[in-house]
Amino acid sequence: MGLNALVYGTYEKRLARTLKRTGVAPRHIGVILDGNRRWARSTGSSTSQGHQKGADKITEVLEWSQDAGVEVVTLWMLSTDNLARDPEELAPLLEIIATTVERLAQDGRWRLRHVGDVSLLPTETARRLSAAVDISAGAPGLQVNVAVGYGGRHEIAEAVRSFLRDGVDQGHSLEEVAESFAVEHIAEHLYTKGQPDPDLVIRTSGEQRLGGFLLWQSAHSEFYFCEAYWPDFRHIDFLRALRDYSQRERRLGR
């Protein structure tokens, strides 16, 4: 073992012990898996190899999250904007995503929920995601939201439409439904309904923006931006995010 690896390992263990002593862990972490394509360019790999390398990182991060006491992890794997990519990139990316979600379901540790608009996805991709969710329903571990075909603005618009449809289906006029509309009704119709909002949102690759991720749910979230590309995201990067979170004073708008 080299000196750098030894120092790194010692620091990692000390940081993990410190976090366990604080007992402060986010219930829900949102992760923007950014930088696969840039990682591929930096290593001379193909775009598909970059996406696959990023997919291979997911199980590790879920294990780290479960060890830290996290209850829910939301992984943004494909945005609504990504669906406009060149078909030569999108088709293999969708295959990698579907295969990865199936692998997570077959692992048996994670309860999956699809977060996104299935109507925007190819029929076969939507079918495979749905089947994986069904398979994982009784898993004992983390709740894992796989955000595929997801956009925050799209989700909010869908939530409003769903609320309006429900009111009209119950025999109310559109004017009556609009008059009764309240902020709480949005949360009741989001893809993540019934779950705690994310306490911490992590974005890799050095970009410092949400890009439409969990726009409604992240109103009081803490954000952590990491320079590493997603395939290079390390346990120590994860622990640093948790340490940063534990040191913040969360006033939740009050």
mmCIF file of C-alpha atoms in Angstrom, residues 2-207:
data_model
loop_
_atom_site.group_PDB
_atom_site.id
_atom_site.type_symbol
_atom_site.label_atom_id
_atom_site.label_comp_id
_atom_site.label_asym_id
_atom_site.label_seq_id
_atom_site.Cartn_x
_atom_site.Cartn_y
_atom_site.Cartn_z
ATOM 1 C CA GLY A 2 1.392 3.410 -0.995
ATOM 2 C CA LEU A 3 1.789 6.307 1.410
ATOM 3 C CA ASN A 4 -1.054 8.272 -0.231
ATOM 4 C CA ALA A 5 -3.431 5.322 0.073
ATOM 5 C CA LEU A 6 -2.467 4.830 3.713
ATOM 6 C CA VAL A 7 -3.057 8.492 4.562
ATOM 7 C CA TYR A 8 -6.313 8.486 2.629
ATOM 8 C CA GLY A 9 -7.557 5.358 4.414
ATOM 9 C CA THR A 10 -6.676 6.725 7.848
ATOM 10 C CA TYR A 11 -8.422 10.030 7.132
ATOM 11 C CA GLU A 12 -11.486 8.245 5.747
ATOM 12 C CA LYS A 13 -11.836 6.068 8.852
ATOM 13 C CA ARG A 14 -11.405 9.019 11.197
ATOM 14 C CA LEU A 15 -14.017 11.028 9.301
ATOM 15 C CA ALA A 16 -16.479 8.109 9.393
ATOM 16 C CA ARG A 17 -15.998 7.727 13.164
ATOM 17 C CA THR A 18 -16.538 11.445 13.706
ATOM 18 C CA LEU A 19 -19.797 11.371 11.769
ATOM 19 C CA LYS A 20 -21.063 8.385 13.736
ATOM 20 C CA ARG A 21 -20.412 10.258 16.983
ATOM 21 C CA THR A 22 -22.419 13.274 15.821
ATOM 22 C CA GLY A 23 -25.440 11.103 15.068
ATOM 23 C CA VAL A 24 -26.584 13.669 12.472
ATOM 24 C CA ALA A 25 -27.580 12.064 9.188
ATOM 25 C CA PRO A 26 -29.991 13.221 6.500
ATOM 26 C CA ARG A 27 -33.133 11.099 6.166
ATOM 27 C CA HIS A 28 -33.346 11.732 2.415
ATOM 28 C CA ILE A 29 -30.467 12.433 0.041
ATOM 29 C CA GLY A 30 -30.977 13.522 -3.541
ATOM 30 C CA VAL A 31 -28.087 12.865 -5.932
ATOM 31 C CA ILE A 32 -27.518 14.479 -9.326
ATOM 32 C CA LEU A 33 -25.289 11.964 -11.107
ATOM 33 C CA ASP A 34 -23.409 14.431 -13.285
ATOM 34 C CA GLY A 35 -20.207 14.168 -15.286
ATOM 35 C CA ASN A 36 -20.322 10.775 -17.009
ATOM 36 C CA ARG A 37 -19.668 12.213 -20.457
ATOM 37 C CA ARG A 38 -16.882 14.495 -19.259
ATOM 38 C CA TRP A 39 -15.306 11.581 -17.400
ATOM 39 C CA ALA A 40 -15.395 9.612 -20.649
ATOM 40 C CA ARG A 41 -13.695 12.424 -22.568
ATOM 41 C CA SER A 42 -11.044 12.845 -19.869
ATOM 42 C CA THR A 43 -10.157 9.141 -19.955
ATOM 43 C CA GLY A 44 -10.415 8.588 -23.697
ATOM 44 C CA SER A 45 -13.448 6.337 -23.244
ATOM 45 C CA SER A 46 -16.657 6.275 -25.271
ATOM 46 C CA THR A 47 -19.771 8.067 -24.035
ATOM 47 C CA SER A 48 -21.480 4.739 -23.384
ATOM 48 C CA GLN A 49 -18.503 3.585 -21.329
ATOM 49 C CA GLY A 50 -18.832 6.762 -19.281
ATOM 50 C CA HIS A 51 -22.519 6.123 -18.640
ATOM 51 C CA GLN A 52 -21.780 2.504 -17.707
ATOM 52 C CA LYS A 53 -19.001 3.545 -15.339
ATOM 53 C CA GLY A 54 -21.439 5.931 -13.679
ATOM 54 C CA ALA A 55 -24.073 3.218 -13.402
ATOM 55 C CA ASP A 56 -21.538 0.930 -11.737
ATOM 56 C CA LYS A 57 -21.023 3.529 -8.990
ATOM 57 C CA ILE A 58 -24.644 3.463 -7.794
ATOM 58 C CA THR A 59 -24.589 0.345 -5.601
ATOM 59 C CA GLU A 60 -21.582 1.685 -3.695
ATOM 60 C CA VAL A 61 -23.339 4.961 -2.955
ATOM 61 C CA LEU A 62 -26.474 3.164 -1.792
ATOM 62 C CA GLU A 63 -24.364 1.033 0.543
ATOM 63 C CA TRP A 64 -22.656 4.131 1.943
ATOM 64 C CA SER A 65 -26.043 5.776 2.424
ATOM 65 C CA GLN A 66 -27.500 2.804 4.248
ATOM 66 C CA ASP A 67 -24.436 2.561 6.497
ATOM 67 C CA ALA A 68 -24.872 6.257 7.358
ATOM 68 C CA GLY A 69 -28.503 5.787 8.429
ATOM 69 C CA VAL A 70 -30.118 7.430 5.399
ATOM 70 C CA GLU A 71 -33.670 6.250 4.685
ATOM 71 C CA VAL A 72 -34.354 7.549 1.150
ATOM 72 C CA VAL A 73 -32.046 8.189 -1.804
ATOM 73 C CA THR A 74 -33.239 9.803 -5.027
ATOM 74 C CA LEU A 75 -30.962 9.259 -8.031
ATOM 75 C CA TRP A 76 -31.422 11.557 -11.023
ATOM 76 C CA MET A 77 -30.496 9.213 -13.835
ATOM 77 C CA LEU A 78 -32.209 10.820 -16.845
ATOM 78 C CA SER A 79 -33.869 14.217 -17.163
ATOM 79 C CA THR A 80 -36.650 15.257 -19.505
ATOM 80 C CA ASP A 81 -34.029 17.401 -21.286
ATOM 81 C CA ASN A 82 -31.784 14.348 -21.754
ATOM 82 C CA LEU A 83 -34.536 12.724 -23.821
ATOM 83 C CA ALA A 84 -33.704 15.194 -26.597
ATOM 84 C CA ARG A 85 -30.165 13.845 -26.971
ATOM 85 C CA ASP A 86 -28.929 12.248 -30.171
ATOM 86 C CA PRO A 87 -30.619 8.842 -30.595
ATOM 87 C CA GLU A 88 -27.191 7.235 -31.023
ATOM 88 C CA GLU A 89 -26.366 8.243 -27.439
ATOM 89 C CA LEU A 90 -29.862 7.981 -25.959
ATOM 90 C CA ALA A 91 -30.631 4.391 -26.995
ATOM 91 C CA PRO A 92 -27.600 2.809 -25.254
ATOM 92 C CA LEU A 93 -28.098 5.145 -22.272
ATOM 93 C CA LEU A 94 -31.678 3.949 -21.828
ATOM 94 C CA GLU A 95 -30.463 0.354 -22.024
ATOM 95 C CA ILE A 96 -27.817 1.013 -19.363
ATOM 96 C CA ILE A 97 -30.405 2.673 -17.113
ATOM 97 C CA ALA A 98 -32.974 -0.116 -17.486
ATOM 98 C CA THR A 99 -30.350 -2.806 -16.873
ATOM 99 C CA THR A 100 -29.019 -0.934 -13.829
ATOM 100 C CA VAL A 101 -32.486 -0.521 -12.293
ATOM 101 C CA GLU A 102 -33.184 -4.221 -12.882
ATOM 102 C CA ARG A 103 -29.895 -5.087 -11.192
ATOM 103 C CA LEU A 104 -30.808 -2.940 -8.187
ATOM 104 C CA ALA A 105 -34.144 -4.733 -7.931
ATOM 105 C CA GLN A 106 -32.564 -8.177 -8.198
ATOM 106 C CA ASP A 107 -30.052 -7.253 -5.494
ATOM 107 C CA GLY A 108 -32.899 -7.591 -3.000
ATOM 108 C CA ARG A 109 -31.782 -4.822 -0.634
ATOM 109 C CA TRP A 110 -33.487 -1.742 -2.080
ATOM 110 C CA ARG A 111 -37.148 -0.743 -2.481
ATOM 111 C CA LEU A 112 -37.442 1.080 -5.786
ATOM 112 C CA ARG A 113 -39.836 3.759 -6.942
ATOM 113 C CA HIS A 114 -39.819 5.258 -10.411
ATOM 114 C CA VAL A 115 -39.841 9.055 -10.265
ATOM 115 C CA GLY A 116 -40.692 10.596 -13.611
ATOM 116 C CA ASP A 117 -43.186 10.567 -16.455
ATOM 117 C CA VAL A 118 -43.436 7.078 -17.949
ATOM 118 C CA SER A 119 -45.337 8.471 -20.939
ATOM 119 C CA LEU A 120 -42.134 10.196 -22.090
ATOM 120 C CA LEU A 121 -40.143 6.954 -22.141
ATOM 121 C CA PRO A 122 -40.043 4.226 -24.786
ATOM 122 C CA THR A 123 -42.646 1.552 -23.999
ATOM 123 C CA GLU A 124 -40.087 -1.186 -23.369
ATOM 124 C CA THR A 125 -38.018 0.994 -21.034
ATOM 125 C CA ALA A 126 -41.143 1.944 -19.069
ATOM 126 C CA ARG A 127 -42.150 -1.723 -18.825
ATOM 127 C CA ARG A 128 -38.762 -2.781 -17.504
ATOM 128 C CA LEU A 129 -38.696 -0.012 -14.905
ATOM 129 C CA SER A 130 -42.194 -0.910 -13.726
ATOM 130 C CA ALA A 131 -41.290 -4.592 -13.432
ATOM 131 C CA ALA A 132 -38.180 -3.759 -11.412
ATOM 132 C CA VAL A 133 -40.230 -1.610 -9.035
ATOM 133 C CA ASP A 134 -42.697 -4.467 -8.543
ATOM 134 C CA ILE A 135 -39.927 -7.002 -7.859
ATOM 135 C CA SER A 136 -38.370 -4.799 -5.175
ATOM 136 C CA ALA A 137 -41.576 -3.972 -3.303
ATOM 137 C CA GLY A 138 -40.783 -6.109 -0.257
ATOM 138 C CA ALA A 139 -37.085 -5.284 0.045
ATOM 139 C CA PRO A 140 -35.997 -4.363 3.582
ATOM 140 C CA GLY A 141 -33.448 -1.650 2.903
ATOM 141 C CA LEU A 142 -33.354 1.865 1.545
ATOM 142 C CA GLN A 143 -36.154 3.481 -0.435
ATOM 143 C CA VAL A 144 -34.464 4.291 -3.733
ATOM 144 C CA ASN A 145 -36.161 6.674 -6.136
ATOM 145 C CA VAL A 146 -34.888 6.254 -9.688
ATOM 146 C CA ALA A 147 -35.568 9.531 -11.466
ATOM 147 C CA VAL A 148 -35.808 8.609 -15.147
ATOM 148 C CA GLY A 149 -37.563 10.945 -17.558
ATOM 149 C CA TYR A 150 -37.733 13.424 -14.688
ATOM 150 C CA GLY A 151 -37.924 17.219 -14.706
ATOM 151 C CA GLY A 152 -38.914 19.388 -11.767
ATOM 152 C CA ARG A 153 -41.065 21.823 -13.745
ATOM 153 C CA HIS A 154 -42.738 18.937 -15.509
ATOM 154 C CA GLU A 155 -43.467 17.266 -12.176
ATOM 155 C CA ILE A 156 -45.081 20.392 -10.711
ATOM 156 C CA ALA A 157 -47.223 20.882 -13.813
ATOM 157 C CA GLU A 158 -48.300 17.230 -13.610
ATOM 158 C CA ALA A 159 -49.142 17.648 -9.908
ATOM 159 C CA VAL A 160 -51.414 20.609 -10.647
ATOM 160 C CA ARG A 161 -53.115 18.758 -13.504
ATOM 161 C CA SER A 162 -53.631 15.727 -11.267
ATOM 162 C CA PHE A 163 -55.217 17.858 -8.542
ATOM 163 C CA LEU A 164 -57.547 19.524 -11.033
ATOM 164 C CA ARG A 165 -58.572 16.188 -12.575
ATOM 165 C CA ASP A 166 -59.301 14.695 -9.155
ATOM 166 C CA GLY A 167 -61.558 17.608 -8.246
ATOM 167 C CA VAL A 168 -63.491 17.463 -11.503
ATOM 168 C CA ASP A 169 -63.815 13.658 -11.229
ATOM 169 C CA GLN A 170 -65.385 14.193 -7.793
ATOM 170 C CA GLY A 171 -68.082 16.355 -9.379
ATOM 171 C CA HIS A 172 -66.719 19.823 -8.640
ATOM 172 C CA SER A 173 -66.540 22.600 -11.207
ATOM 173 C CA LEU A 174 -63.116 23.794 -12.323
ATOM 174 C CA GLU A 175 -63.806 27.117 -10.581
ATOM 175 C CA GLU A 176 -64.571 25.313 -7.307
ATOM 176 C CA VAL A 177 -61.422 23.235 -7.585
ATOM 177 C CA ALA A 178 -59.308 26.312 -8.262
ATOM 178 C CA GLU A 179 -60.829 28.120 -5.299
ATOM 179 C CA SER A 180 -59.945 25.263 -2.940
ATOM 180 C CA PHE A 181 -56.378 24.938 -4.212
ATOM 181 C CA ALA A 182 -53.645 25.209 -1.547
ATOM 182 C CA VAL A 183 -49.872 24.707 -1.379
ATOM 183 C CA GLU A 184 -50.292 21.350 0.386
ATOM 184 C CA HIS A 185 -52.127 19.960 -2.624
ATOM 185 C CA ILE A 186 -48.925 20.092 -4.706
ATOM 186 C CA ALA A 187 -47.041 17.779 -2.316
ATOM 187 C CA GLU A 188 -49.952 15.334 -2.349
ATOM 188 C CA HIS A 189 -49.604 14.886 -6.113
ATOM 189 C CA LEU A 190 -45.832 14.811 -6.574
ATOM 190 C CA TYR A 191 -43.967 11.669 -7.652
ATOM 191 C CA THR A 192 -42.427 11.535 -4.148
ATOM 192 C CA LYS A 193 -45.701 11.858 -2.233
ATOM 193 C CA GLY A 194 -45.581 10.231 1.183
ATOM 194 C CA GLN A 195 -41.800 10.632 1.467
ATOM 195 C CA PRO A 196 -39.769 13.182 3.437
ATOM 196 C CA ASP A 197 -38.336 16.016 1.370
ATOM 197 C CA PRO A 198 -34.583 15.747 0.723
ATOM 198 C CA ASP A 199 -32.453 17.098 3.548
ATOM 199 C CA LEU A 200 -29.339 17.081 1.382
ATOM 200 C CA VAL A 201 -28.838 17.328 -2.382
ATOM 201 C CA ILE A 202 -25.437 16.329 -3.782
ATOM 202 C CA ARG A 203 -24.319 17.242 -7.296
ATOM 203 C CA THR A 204 -21.070 15.947 -8.763
ATOM 204 C CA SER A 205 -18.859 17.321 -11.566
ATOM 205 C CA GLY A 206 -18.415 20.851 -10.217
ATOM 206 C CA GLU A 207 -21.662 22.275 -11.593
#
